[in-house]
Each structure stands twice: as structure tokens, then as C-alpha cells.
């Protein structure tokens, strides 16, 4: 917000002065035009200009993120080892061995954590796909695949599979058997996952 305000002030005052533009005359002219349109209140020029610049820089920030984030991700994935070497070179000599051990431990822990998440995601995807298929819900394997992948995001996986399944059961099948079947599949999956998740993650991460 401070940067937006600074840029607004800089662009609104500095450049207009450089161009020898009389802002007051422009405002007076616009106010006269606006009043002739019989629209009671005067134009809040300052507010409009501030919102314009704020919105412009917000859109610019979003656009930059869409470009920069994928580039940074690719850079880190492609040059992970080189980045590690740079950190080790700039680290004080007496701490290099300890720093390298820390890097290796973090890498090992995160890799095992992600492995555990993938194992759980595969289980969830297969279980939901087979369960919905047995119940007779359309697109069961598509729903199972999406629910499995999104299961790595807390709560999202469950609802990404449950909502379309229950809607299909209500509007496509339209009977109590399919609705109860969907409920059994998803709530049994949650129960099994709550037992399986700690066991898998403790094995992969080494945390009790």
C-alpha cells in the first residue's frame, strides 16, 4: 500500500509538473462537464486515480507472479545441486560439514514426507474409484483420480470427490441406495485413512 501511494504521488505530481500540465484546470473542466450531466456529487478524482494505480499495480503483480513463479520453480529443480554448492561455498569453513549434513537431512526428510503423501494419495484414489464403481456412480475413476491427487492438500481431497459424487447420486441416479453408497464409500475412506496415514508417515519420515 505504501509503494502504491508513493507511485501514485510520484506519477500524479512529478510527471505532470515536468509536462507543465495544470491539473487544476483539467479538474475544473471535468467538474463542469460532470455537473452539466446533472449527476449531483462531484467526481472524486483523487480516489479514482488512487484506485486506478492500486488496481494497475495489483494486476501487474499477479501477471509477474504467473511468469516468475514457474521460472523460479524450474530454476530450483534444474539447478538444485548448484545452489547447494553455492551455499556451502559461502558458509564459513568450520560450518561447511555441518551445513552439508543439515542439507542432506532436510532433503531426506522432505523426500520421505512427499513419498508418504503420494502413497496415501494413490490409496485414496484407488479406494474411492473402486468404491464408487461398485456403487454405480458415473465417472468413478475420474473422481477417484482427482480426489487422490488433491488429497495431498488437507480437506480439499475429500470434498473434491465427495461433492460431485453426492450430486451425481442425487441428480443422475436419484435414489437412496446410491446416496447411502456414496456416504459409506467416503466416510469409510476417511476412517481407514486415519488409521493408515500415521502408519505410512511414521515409516517414511521416521517420526513416531
XYZ file of N, CA, C and O in Angstrom:
832
model
N 0.828 -1.215 0.000
C 0.000 0.000 0.000
C 0.860 1.261 0.000
O 0.552 2.235 -0.690
N 1.960 1.205 0.765
C 2.860 2.356 0.821
C 3.514 2.612 -0.531
O 3.658 3.754 -0.969
N 3.912 1.500 -1.196
C 4.534 1.627 -2.518
C 3.536 2.190 -3.519
O 3.862 3.071 -4.315
N 2.293 1.680 -3.482
C 1.250 2.195 -4.368
C 1.028 3.690 -4.154
O 0.901 4.456 -5.117
N 0.977 4.102 -2.885
C 0.753 5.510 -2.562
C 1.907 6.366 -3.065
O 1.706 7.443 -3.636
N 3.137 5.862 -2.876
C 4.319 6.598 -3.303
C 4.330 6.761 -4.830
O 4.585 7.842 -5.357
N 4.019 5.664 -5.536
C 3.995 5.715 -7.000
C 2.886 6.632 -7.500
O 3.053 7.364 -8.474
N 1.745 6.579 -6.815
C 0.628 7.461 -7.193
C 1.030 8.929 -7.062
O 0.802 9.742 -7.958
N 1.635 9.254 -5.932
C 2.062 10.632 -5.699
C 3.121 11.058 -6.711
O 3.095 12.160 -7.252
N 4.066 10.127 -6.971
C 5.177 10.424 -7.882
C 4.664 10.637 -9.305
O 4.970 11.629 -9.954
N 3.835 9.694 -9.778
C 3.310 9.780 -11.142
C 2.323 10.932 -11.286
O 2.274 11.602 -12.315
N 1.512 11.140 -10.239
C 0.460 12.155 -10.309
C 0.979 13.573 -10.209
O 0.370 14.490 -10.726
N 2.105 13.771 -9.531
C 2.598 15.130 -9.303
C 3.864 15.422 -10.110
O 3.957 16.399 -10.824
N 4.825 14.512 -9.998
C 6.143 14.766 -10.588
C 6.057 14.904 -12.106
O 6.513 15.898 -12.676
N 5.419 13.940 -12.774
C 5.392 13.942 -14.235
C 4.470 15.016 -14.797
O 4.731 15.564 -15.872
N 3.401 15.301 -14.078
C 2.518 16.375 -14.540
C 3.224 17.725 -14.470
O 3.047 18.586 -15.342
N 4.064 17.917 -13.452
C 4.830 19.158 -13.333
C 5.874 19.254 -14.435
O 6.113 20.314 -15.012
N 6.514 18.113 -14.734
C 7.519 18.104 -15.790
C 6.901 18.468 -17.138
O 7.530 19.107 -17.978
N 5.672 18.000 -17.338
C 4.985 18.282 -18.612
C 4.286 19.623 -18.635
O 3.595 19.938 -19.614
N 4.426 20.426 -17.583
C 3.792 21.747 -17.474
C 2.280 21.654 -17.665
O 1.674 22.451 -18.386
N 1.685 20.635 -17.046
C 0.237 20.443 -17.153
C -0.415 21.003 -15.897
O -0.007 20.675 -14.778
N -1.400 21.850 -16.080
C -2.115 22.449 -14.962
C -3.269 21.523 -14.575
O -4.301 21.474 -15.251
N -3.064 20.792 -13.496
C -4.040 19.798 -13.061
C -5.343 20.457 -12.632
O -6.434 19.941 -12.893
N -5.249 21.611 -12.009
C -6.443 22.297 -11.504
C -7.388 22.662 -12.644
O -8.613 22.531 -12.529
N -6.811 23.126 -13.778
C -7.648 23.495 -14.933
C -8.362 22.269 -15.499
O -9.535 22.341 -15.878
N -7.635 21.152 -15.568
C -8.233 19.908 -16.078
C -9.365 19.468 -15.159
O -10.453 19.095 -15.618
N -9.116 19.526 -13.841
C -10.131 19.120 -12.875
C -11.362 20.021 -12.975
O -12.499 19.549 -12.927
N -11.126 21.325 -13.124
C -12.249 22.271 -13.224
C -13.082 21.981 -14.469
O -14.322 21.977 -14.430
N -12.394 21.719 -15.601
C -13.085 21.417 -16.850
C -13.940 20.161 -16.714
O -15.113 20.137 -17.103
N -13.366 19.124 -16.124
C -14.081 17.861 -15.945
C -15.250 18.015 -14.972
O -16.315 17.429 -15.163
N -15.056 18.809 -13.933
C -16.131 19.058 -12.978
C -17.290 19.772 -13.640
O -18.461 19.465 -13.381
N -16.960 20.724 -14.526
C -18.013 21.459 -15.259
C -18.808 20.516 -16.144
O -20.041 20.552 -16.190
N -18.086 19.640 -16.869
C -18.753 18.661 -17.745
C -19.633 17.739 -16.912
O -20.779 17.453 -17.261
N -19.084 17.312 -15.778
C -19.793 16.373 -14.912
C -21.058 16.997 -14.335
O -22.113 16.366 -14.271
N -20.962 18.296 -13.962
C -22.127 18.980 -13.373
C -23.227 19.191 -14.411
O -24.410 19.181 -14.088
N -22.838 19.381 -15.688
C -23.824 19.563 -16.758
C -24.603 18.279 -17.055
O -25.660 18.318 -17.674
N -24.019 17.149 -16.640
C -24.711 15.865 -16.814
C -25.760 15.637 -15.724
O -26.443 14.606 -15.709
N -25.868 16.628 -14.778
C -26.852 16.574 -13.686
C -26.662 15.347 -12.788
O -27.610 14.685 -12.400
N -25.416 15.027 -12.513
C -25.125 13.919 -11.596
C -24.614 14.552 -10.318
O -23.442 14.849 -10.203
N -25.465 14.782 -9.356
C -25.212 15.517 -8.121
C -23.792 15.645 -7.614
O -23.224 16.712 -7.610
N -23.179 14.551 -7.172
C -21.896 14.611 -6.477
C -20.754 14.890 -7.458
O -20.762 14.416 -8.596
N -19.716 15.646 -7.006
C -18.549 15.866 -7.867
C -17.707 14.586 -7.986
O -17.814 13.686 -7.157
N -16.880 14.548 -9.033
C -16.057 13.349 -9.249
C -14.943 13.289 -8.207
O -14.205 14.263 -8.037
N -14.804 12.173 -7.507
C -13.686 12.034 -6.556
C -12.397 11.662 -7.299
O -11.980 10.502 -7.340
N -11.756 12.677 -7.918
C -10.603 12.405 -8.779
C -9.474 11.689 -8.043
O -8.864 10.759 -8.560
N -9.204 12.146 -6.839
C -8.103 11.546 -6.077
C -8.365 10.075 -5.813
O -7.494 9.227 -5.985
N -9.605 9.778 -5.401
C -9.973 8.390 -5.102
C -9.889 7.514 -6.353
O -9.365 6.403 -6.321
N -10.393 8.044 -7.491
C -10.364 7.284 -8.748
C -8.922 7.017 -9.172
O -8.567 5.898 -9.548
N -8.092 8.064 -9.102
C -6.688 7.905 -9.510
C -5.978 6.888 -8.618
O -5.227 6.039 -9.096
N -6.241 6.967 -7.305
C -5.590 6.040 -6.368
C -6.016 4.606 -6.655
O -5.196 3.686 -6.690
N -7.331 4.425 -6.878
C -7.833 3.077 -7.172
C -7.275 2.550 -8.489
O -6.963 1.373 -8.620
N -7.144 3.471 -9.461
C -6.617 3.062 -10.769
C -5.195 2.546 -10.629
O -4.856 1.455 -11.117
N -4.346 3.335 -9.951
C -2.946 2.931 -9.814
C -2.800 1.691 -8.938
O -1.995 0.805 -9.214
N -3.609 1.613 -7.863
C -3.575 0.439 -7.000
C -3.973 -0.812 -7.778
O -3.308 -1.841 -7.723
N -5.071 -0.695 -8.538
C -5.527 -1.832 -9.344
C -4.519 -2.217 -10.402
O -4.273 -3.403 -10.638
N -3.915 -1.187 -11.035
C -2.945 -1.453 -12.096
C -1.752 -2.231 -11.563
O -1.310 -3.216 -12.166
N -1.237 -1.806 -10.394
C -0.069 -2.486 -9.840
C -0.428 -3.855 -9.279
O 0.394 -4.766 -9.280
N -1.677 -4.034 -8.816
C -2.123 -5.355 -8.358
C -2.172 -6.333 -9.520
O -1.700 -7.460 -9.428
N -2.743 -5.887 -10.642
C -2.807 -6.728 -11.847
C -1.405 -7.036 -12.343
O -1.095 -8.169 -12.723
N -0.546 -6.024 -12.325
C 0.844 -6.212 -12.755
C 1.540 -7.238 -11.870
O 2.264 -8.119 -12.362
N 1.289 -7.162 -10.549
C 1.889 -8.117 -9.615
C 1.445 -9.542 -9.888
O 2.254 -10.475 -9.869
N 0.143 -9.712 -10.164
C -0.386 -11.050 -10.475
C 0.245 -11.582 -11.752
O 0.657 -12.740 -11.835
N 0.337 -10.718 -12.782
C 0.919 -11.131 -14.068
C 2.378 -11.534 -13.896
O 2.827 -12.546 -14.452
N 3.121 -10.757 -13.107
C 4.528 -11.071 -12.862
C 4.662 -12.411 -12.149
O 5.520 -13.233 -12.481
N 3.776 -12.649 -11.159
C 3.825 -13.924 -10.433
C 3.579 -15.109 -11.358
O 4.218 -16.150 -11.235
N 2.640 -14.965 -12.305
C 2.353 -16.049 -13.245
C 3.573 -16.384 -14.092
O 3.759 -17.524 -14.503
N 4.397 -15.377 -14.372
C 5.591 -15.608 -15.180
C 6.758 -16.062 -14.308
O 7.456 -17.027 -14.630
N 6.958 -15.365 -13.192
C 8.162 -15.584 -12.387
C 8.124 -16.903 -11.628
O 9.131 -17.623 -11.570
N 6.967 -17.246 -11.031
C 6.909 -18.455 -10.194
C 7.294 -19.711 -10.964
O 8.139 -20.480 -10.498
N 6.735 -19.967 -12.168
C 7.173 -21.158 -12.916
C 8.664 -21.135 -13.257
O 9.329 -22.172 -13.224
N 9.183 -19.936 -13.580
C 10.612 -19.820 -13.907
C 11.465 -20.171 -12.691
O 12.450 -20.914 -12.794
N 11.081 -19.643 -11.522
C 11.841 -19.916 -10.297
C 11.773 -21.400 -9.943
O 12.785 -22.010 -9.561
N 10.577 -22.003 -10.079
C 10.435 -23.430 -9.785
C 11.338 -24.253 -10.697
O 12.051 -25.148 -10.240
N 11.307 -23.936 -12.003
C 12.163 -24.662 -12.950
C 13.638 -24.473 -12.589
O 14.421 -25.420 -12.607
N 14.008 -23.236 -12.235
C 15.401 -22.933 -11.895
C 15.862 -23.755 -10.689
O 16.938 -24.354 -10.708
N 15.027 -23.808 -9.666
C 15.395 -24.570 -8.468
C 15.500 -26.066 -8.764
O 16.388 -26.754 -8.262
N 14.545 -26.585 -9.565
C 14.566 -28.011 -9.888
C 15.770 -28.363 -10.751
O 16.395 -29.413 -10.570
N 16.096 -27.484 -11.706
C 17.188 -27.771 -12.638
C 18.570 -27.545 -12.015
O 19.543 -28.187 -12.407
N 18.648 -26.629 -11.051
C 19.955 -26.241 -10.503
C 20.063 -26.473 -9.002
O 20.829 -25.788 -8.320
N 19.294 -27.442 -8.498
C 19.295 -27.686 -7.058
C 20.673 -27.954 -6.491
O 21.077 -27.370 -5.472
N 21.439 -28.810 -7.148
C 22.776 -29.157 -6.651
C 23.727 -27.968 -6.708
O 24.552 -27.772 -5.805
N 23.624 -27.165 -7.780
C 24.495 -25.989 -7.901
C 24.197 -24.965 -6.803
O 25.105 -24.339 -6.263
N 22.909 -24.795 -6.499
C 22.514 -23.858 -5.435
C 23.078 -24.327 -4.098
O 23.586 -23.530 -3.306
N 23.006 -25.639 -3.871
C 23.549 -26.213 -2.642
C 25.051 -25.938 -2.549
O 25.566 -25.550 -1.494
N 25.759 -26.106 -3.671
C 27.209 -25.862 -3.688
C 27.530 -24.410 -3.368
O 28.491 -24.120 -2.648
N 26.715 -23.486 -3.893
C 26.936 -22.054 -3.627
C 26.781 -21.761 -2.134
O 27.602 -21.067 -1.535
N 25.727 -22.326 -1.530
C 25.511 -22.124 -0.089
C 26.687 -22.662 0.714
O 27.117 -22.046 1.700
N 27.204 -23.815 0.312
C 28.323 -24.421 1.033
C 29.593 -23.577 0.877
O 30.390 -23.462 1.813
N 29.775 -22.977 -0.309
C 30.973 -22.152 -0.540
C 30.947 -20.866 0.284
O 31.985 -20.401 0.760
N 29.745 -20.276 0.430
C 29.681 -19.007 1.179
C 29.591 -19.236 2.696
O 29.737 -18.300 3.474
N 29.332 -20.488 3.092
C 29.290 -20.794 4.533
C 30.710 -20.749 5.104
O 31.666 -21.106 4.419
N 30.869 -20.298 6.351
C 32.195 -20.325 6.986
C 32.776 -21.741 6.957
O 32.049 -22.722 7.110
N 34.072 -21.838 6.735
C 34.735 -23.133 6.537
C 34.447 -24.115 7.668
O 34.208 -25.298 7.436
N 34.434 -23.608 8.919
C 34.260 -24.514 10.067
C 32.839 -25.077 10.164
O 32.603 -26.058 10.883
N 31.875 -24.452 9.437
C 30.492 -24.916 9.499
C 30.039 -25.668 8.233
O 28.887 -26.067 8.146
N 30.933 -25.825 7.273
C 30.536 -26.406 5.993
C 30.051 -27.846 6.122
O 29.031 -28.227 5.554
N 30.781 -28.630 6.869
C 30.402 -30.042 7.022
C 29.044 -30.158 7.718
O 28.179 -30.927 7.298
N 28.866 -29.363 8.759
C 27.588 -29.372 9.487
C 26.444 -28.892 8.596
O 25.343 -29.456 8.619
N 26.719 -27.845 7.780
C 25.699 -27.315 6.864
C 25.316 -28.355 5.824
O 24.129 -28.530 5.510
N 26.303 -29.066 5.280
C 26.027 -30.102 4.279
C 25.200 -31.229 4.883
O 24.266 -31.738 4.248
N 25.536 -31.621 6.105
C 24.748 -32.662 6.790
C 23.302 -32.205 6.994
O 22.361 -32.999 6.834
N 23.135 -30.929 7.318
C 21.790 -30.383 7.517
C 21.006 -30.404 6.200
O 19.832 -30.793 6.177
N 21.651 -29.985 5.109
C 21.022 -30.045 3.784
C 20.551 -31.461 3.474
O 19.426 -31.672 3.004
N 21.429 -32.425 3.701
C 21.108 -33.825 3.380
C 19.954 -34.338 4.232
O 19.078 -35.067 3.735
N 19.940 -33.961 5.501
C 18.861 -34.416 6.391
C 17.519 -33.808 5.980
O 16.489 -34.497 5.967
N 17.528 -32.512 5.633
C 16.297 -31.847 5.200
C 15.793 -32.475 3.905
O 14.594 -32.764 3.754
N 16.715 -32.706 2.964
C 16.348 -33.318 1.684
C 15.744 -34.709 1.909
O 14.709 -35.051 1.318
N 16.377 -35.483 2.768
C 15.902 -36.841 3.060
C 14.519 -36.801 3.713
O 13.614 -37.552 3.328
N 14.352 -35.907 4.675
C 13.067 -35.814 5.395
C 11.935 -35.377 4.475
O 10.853 -35.975 4.482
N 12.191 -34.343 3.674
C 11.143 -33.851 2.773
C 10.810 -34.874 1.691
O 9.643 -35.041 1.330
N 11.832 -35.561 1.176
C 11.592 -36.587 0.148
C 10.725 -37.707 0.706
O 9.783 -38.169 0.049
N 11.038 -38.156 1.918
C 10.264 -39.228 2.540
C 8.843 -38.786 2.878
O 7.896 -39.563 2.766
N 8.714 -37.533 3.298
C 7.383 -36.992 3.583
C 6.526 -36.991 2.316
O 5.373 -37.426 2.326
N 7.097 -36.503 1.209
C 6.360 -36.474 -0.064
C 6.042 -37.891 -0.550
O 4.970 -38.131 -1.099
N 6.974 -38.830 -0.323
C 6.731 -40.227 -0.693
C 5.525 -40.768 0.071
O 4.653 -41.435 -0.506
N 5.465 -40.478 1.374
C 4.328 -40.905 2.188
C 3.021 -40.308 1.695
O 2.001 -41.003 1.609
N 3.062 -39.027 1.329
C 1.857 -38.355 0.816
C 1.390 -39.000 -0.495
O 0.189 -39.169 -0.726
N 2.344 -39.354 -1.352
C 1.997 -39.980 -2.639
C 1.375 -41.356 -2.411
O 0.391 -41.722 -3.078
N 1.932 -42.124 -1.474
C 1.378 -43.459 -1.171
C -0.067 -43.340 -0.700
O -0.948 -44.080 -1.150
N -0.328 -42.399 0.209
C -1.688 -42.185 0.709
C -2.609 -41.727 -0.416
O -3.763 -42.173 -0.523
N -2.107 -40.823 -1.282
C -2.911 -40.307 -2.394
C -3.304 -41.439 -3.348
O -4.449 -41.491 -3.816
N -2.379 -42.352 -3.625
C -2.675 -43.497 -4.502
C -3.747 -44.382 -3.871
O -4.701 -44.808 -4.540
N -3.603 -44.648 -2.561
C -4.599 -45.462 -1.865
C -5.979 -44.822 -1.934
O -6.972 -45.483 -2.264
N -6.048 -43.520 -1.631
C -7.329 -42.801 -1.630
C -7.963 -42.845 -3.014
O -9.166 -43.112 -3.162
N -7.154 -42.577 -4.053
C -7.664 -42.575 -5.419
C -8.239 -43.928 -5.827
O -9.349 -44.002 -6.374
N -7.503 -45.007 -5.541
C -7.954 -46.359 -5.902
C -9.197 -46.740 -5.109
O -10.169 -47.280 -5.652
N -9.184 -46.459 -3.797
C -10.302 -46.837 -2.918
C -11.592 -46.142 -3.363
O -12.646 -46.787 -3.491
N -11.526 -44.827 -3.598
C -12.721 -44.076 -3.989
C -13.202 -44.510 -5.372
O -14.413 -44.678 -5.595
N -12.265 -44.703 -6.303
C -12.634 -45.115 -7.660
C -13.343 -46.464 -7.647
O -14.406 -46.622 -8.264
N -12.779 -47.436 -6.927
C -13.390 -48.769 -6.860
C -14.726 -48.729 -6.114
O -15.702 -49.358 -6.528
N -14.754 -47.991 -5.000
C -15.979 -47.891 -4.204
C -17.126 -47.291 -4.985
O -18.235 -47.828 -5.000
N -16.861 -46.169 -5.681
C -17.907 -45.516 -6.477
C -18.325 -46.382 -7.664
O -19.494 -46.389 -8.054
N -17.357 -47.116 -8.212
C -17.676 -48.016 -9.324
C -18.622 -49.131 -8.882
O -19.580 -49.478 -9.589
N -18.365 -49.679 -7.691
C -19.229 -50.738 -7.146
C -20.637 -50.191 -6.864
O -21.645 -50.843 -7.145
N -20.691 -48.962 -6.322
C -21.992 -48.339 -6.025
C -22.756 -48.031 -7.314
O -23.992 -48.064 -7.337
N -22.010 -47.728 -8.403
C -22.658 -47.440 -9.683
C -22.736 -45.968 -10.010
O -23.652 -45.531 -10.701
N -21.738 -45.201 -9.534
C -21.689 -43.771 -9.807
C -20.874 -43.534 -11.079
O -19.811 -44.122 -11.257
N -21.383 -42.659 -11.949
C -20.661 -42.338 -13.182
C -19.337 -41.631 -12.886
O -19.207 -40.959 -11.862
N -18.417 -41.743 -13.821
C -17.115 -41.062 -13.748
C -16.353 -41.415 -12.465
O -15.631 -40.587 -11.908
N -16.537 -42.646 -11.981
C -15.944 -43.035 -10.698
C -14.415 -42.950 -10.727
O -13.799 -42.481 -9.764
N -13.791 -43.380 -11.817
C -12.322 -43.373 -11.875
C -11.773 -41.961 -12.048
O -10.706 -41.649 -11.520
N -12.509 -41.109 -12.742
C -12.101 -39.701 -12.851
C -12.190 -39.018 -11.486
O -11.252 -38.327 -11.063
N -13.302 -39.231 -10.792
C -13.478 -38.637 -9.457
C -12.420 -39.163 -8.498
O -11.826 -38.413 -7.721
N -12.159 -40.480 -8.553
C -11.145 -41.087 -7.686
C -9.765 -40.517 -7.948
O -9.008 -40.235 -7.009
N -9.429 -40.324 -9.224
C -8.107 -39.778 -9.580
C -7.936 -38.358 -9.059
O -6.902 -38.019 -8.466
N -8.964 -37.530 -9.262
C -8.896 -36.134 -8.797
C -8.826 -36.076 -7.275
O -8.014 -35.335 -6.700
N -9.663 -36.878 -6.606
C -9.667 -36.899 -5.133
C -8.330 -37.382 -4.590
O -7.838 -36.866 -3.580
N -7.718 -38.362 -5.261
C -6.419 -38.878 -4.822
C -5.322 -37.841 -4.932
O -4.548 -37.628 -3.994
N -5.271 -37.153 -6.076
C -4.233 -36.134 -6.291
C -4.404 -34.976 -5.311
O -3.442 -34.530 -4.686
N -5.657 -34.504 -5.178
C -5.918 -33.350 -4.302
C -5.918 -33.722 -2.826
O -5.986 -32.839 -1.968
N -5.835 -35.024 -2.525
C -5.792 -35.450 -1.122
C -4.538 -34.951 -0.405
O -4.503 -34.880 0.819
N -3.512 -34.605 -1.191
C -2.281 -34.084 -0.588
C -2.483 -32.686 -0.014
O -1.642 -32.186 0.730
N -3.609 -32.046 -0.389
C -3.975 -30.760 0.215
C -5.030 -31.047 1.283
O -6.070 -31.622 0.965
N -4.785 -30.694 2.546
C -5.733 -31.026 3.614
C -7.162 -30.588 3.305
O -7.387 -29.464 2.852
N -8.123 -31.508 3.520
C -9.567 -31.301 3.363
C -10.018 -31.195 1.901
O -11.148 -31.529 1.591
N -9.162 -30.706 1.021
C -9.565 -30.480 -0.373
C -9.886 -31.802 -1.066
O -10.868 -31.906 -1.801
N -9.046 -32.833 -0.843
C -9.237 -34.123 -1.499
C -10.596 -34.736 -1.211
O -11.279 -35.215 -2.124
N -10.989 -34.710 0.037
C -12.274 -35.298 0.439
C -13.434 -34.612 -0.286
O -14.254 -35.260 -0.927
N -13.489 -33.280 -0.195
C -14.618 -32.547 -0.771
C -14.587 -32.537 -2.295
O -15.636 -32.480 -2.934
N -13.388 -32.594 -2.897
C -13.302 -32.607 -4.363
C -13.880 -33.892 -4.935
O -14.316 -33.926 -6.088
N -13.893 -34.965 -4.144
C -14.503 -36.215 -4.582
C -15.936 -36.373 -4.088
O -16.799 -36.854 -4.819
N -16.166 -35.948 -2.859
C -17.469 -36.164 -2.225
C -18.579 -35.352 -2.888
O -19.661 -35.863 -3.163
N -18.318 -34.063 -3.146
C -19.364 -33.176 -3.682
C -19.862 -33.642 -5.056
O -21.072 -33.813 -5.244
N -18.972 -33.869 -6.045
C -19.501 -34.353 -7.336
C -20.164 -35.726 -7.232
O -21.152 -36.000 -7.923
N -19.664 -36.594 -6.344
C -20.245 -37.936 -6.197
C -21.660 -37.869 -5.636
O -22.567 -38.548 -6.140
N -21.857 -37.058 -4.605
C -23.185 -36.971 -3.989
C -24.170 -36.274 -4.933
O -25.361 -36.630 -4.984
N -23.677 -35.305 -5.720
C -24.542 -34.640 -6.702
C -24.962 -35.607 -7.808
O -26.124 -35.604 -8.235
N -24.033 -36.436 -8.257
C -24.356 -37.442 -9.266
C -25.353 -38.457 -8.711
O -26.281 -38.883 -9.409
N -25.153 -38.843 -7.447
C -26.057 -39.812 -6.818
C -27.476 -39.248 -6.711
O -28.457 -39.965 -6.899
N -27.577 -37.946 -6.427
C -28.897 -37.318 -6.263
C -29.568 -37.063 -7.611
O -30.713 -37.444 -7.836
N -28.829 -36.416 -8.536
C -29.459 -35.947 -9.774
C -29.401 -36.964 -10.922
O -30.262 -36.940 -11.798
N -28.373 -37.819 -10.917
C -28.260 -38.781 -12.013
C -28.962 -40.098 -11.672
O -29.743 -40.619 -12.455
N -28.646 -40.621 -10.465
C -29.268 -41.884 -10.051
C -30.602 -41.653 -9.351
O -31.575 -42.355 -9.592
N -30.612 -40.685 -8.439
C -31.866 -40.240 -7.836
C -32.543 -41.210 -6.903
O -33.765 -41.201 -6.796
N -31.771 -42.070 -6.222
C -32.399 -42.953 -5.236
C -31.530 -43.044 -3.983
O -30.343 -42.700 -3.986
N -32.135 -43.534 -2.918
C -31.482 -43.587 -1.606
C -30.300 -44.551 -1.593
O -29.309 -44.311 -0.909
N -30.385 -45.621 -2.379
C -29.306 -46.622 -2.412
C -27.981 -45.977 -2.816
O -26.950 -46.190 -2.168
N -27.982 -45.190 -3.889
C -26.742 -44.578 -4.376
C -26.229 -43.496 -3.426
O -25.023 -43.344 -3.245
N -27.153 -42.746 -2.820
C -26.743 -41.700 -1.871
C -26.064 -42.331 -0.654
O -24.977 -41.892 -0.239
N -26.679 -43.362 -0.087
C -26.084 -44.053 1.065
C -24.762 -44.709 0.665
O -23.787 -44.700 1.437
N -24.709 -45.273 -0.554
C -23.473 -45.899 -1.052
C -22.329 -44.917 -1.099
O -21.208 -45.234 -0.671
N -22.593 -43.709 -1.600
C -21.551 -42.666 -1.661
C -21.088 -42.290 -0.259
O -19.887 -42.163 0.007
N -22.037 -42.127 0.663
C -21.693 -41.782 2.052
C -20.817 -42.858 2.681
O -19.824 -42.561 3.362
N -21.174 -44.125 2.442
C -20.390 -45.238 3.006
C -18.972 -45.234 2.438
O -17.986 -45.387 3.177
N -18.853 -45.042 1.121
C -17.527 -45.050 0.478
C -16.631 -43.969 1.069
O -15.491 -44.232 1.477
N -17.133 -42.748 1.162
C -16.278 -41.631 1.588
C -15.987 -41.654 3.087
O -14.855 -41.380 3.501
N -16.985 -41.982 3.897
C -16.734 -41.976 5.342
C -15.898 -43.185 5.772
O -15.121 -43.092 6.723
N -16.035 -44.309 5.060
C -15.159 -45.449 5.346
C -13.727 -45.146 4.903
O -12.772 -45.547 5.557
N -13.589 -44.397 3.789
C -12.250 -43.996 3.328
C -11.564 -43.107 4.361
O -10.381 -43.260 4.651
N -12.327 -42.167 4.920
C -11.767 -41.281 5.953
C -11.325 -42.094 7.168
O -10.247 -41.868 7.729
N -12.154 -43.055 7.576
C -11.831 -43.889 8.744
C -10.561 -44.703 8.496
O -9.662 -44.754 9.352
N -10.468 -45.323 7.324
C -9.284 -46.134 7.006
C -8.052 -45.247 6.875
O -6.965 -45.601 7.357
N -8.202 -44.086 6.235
C -7.071 -43.174 6.065
C -6.529 -42.694 7.406
O -5.320 -42.554 7.586
N -7.433 -42.443 8.365
C -6.987 -42.004 9.692
C -6.175 -43.070 10.418
O -5.371 -42.752 11.304
N -6.398 -44.339 10.071
C -5.583 -45.419 10.625
C -4.309 -45.630 9.812
O -3.242 -45.902 10.359
N -4.429 -45.493 8.480
C -3.308 -45.778 7.586
C -2.287 -44.652 7.561
O -1.075 -44.897 7.516
N -2.772 -43.404 7.586
C -1.886 -42.237 7.438
C -0.757 -42.205 8.476
O 0.410 -42.069 8.103
N -1.061 -42.342 9.778
C 0.033 -42.309 10.761
C 1.039 -43.451 10.562
O 2.241 -43.252 10.742
N 0.538 -44.627 10.186
C 1.433 -45.779 9.990
C 2.377 -45.546 8.818
O 3.594 -45.762 8.928
N 1.831 -45.071 7.689
C 2.655 -44.826 6.495
C 3.646 -43.700 6.740
O 4.830 -43.818 6.437
N 3.167 -42.582 7.306
C 4.031 -41.426 7.516
C 5.120 -41.689 8.549
O 6.227 -41.189 8.432
N 4.810 -42.496 9.557
C 5.838 -42.828 10.552
C 6.938 -43.700 9.933
O 8.109 -43.572 10.272
N 6.531 -44.565 8.990
C 7.522 -45.416 8.308
C 8.407 -44.589 7.377
O 9.622 -44.792 7.314
N 7.781 -43.682 6.631
C 8.546 -42.925 5.635
C 9.374 -41.802 6.249
O 10.490 -41.545 5.816
N 8.823 -41.121 7.274
C 9.548 -39.972 7.857
C 10.392 -40.345 9.070
O 11.271 -39.587 9.470
N 10.085 -41.504 9.672
C 10.823 -41.896 10.868
C 10.366 -41.180 12.120
O 11.041 -41.198 13.145
N 9.199 -40.516 12.039
C 8.635 -39.809 13.195
C 7.541 -40.683 13.798
O 6.705 -41.224 13.073
N 7.526 -40.823 15.109
C 6.536 -41.672 15.773
C 5.130 -41.177 15.468
O 4.871 -39.974 15.545
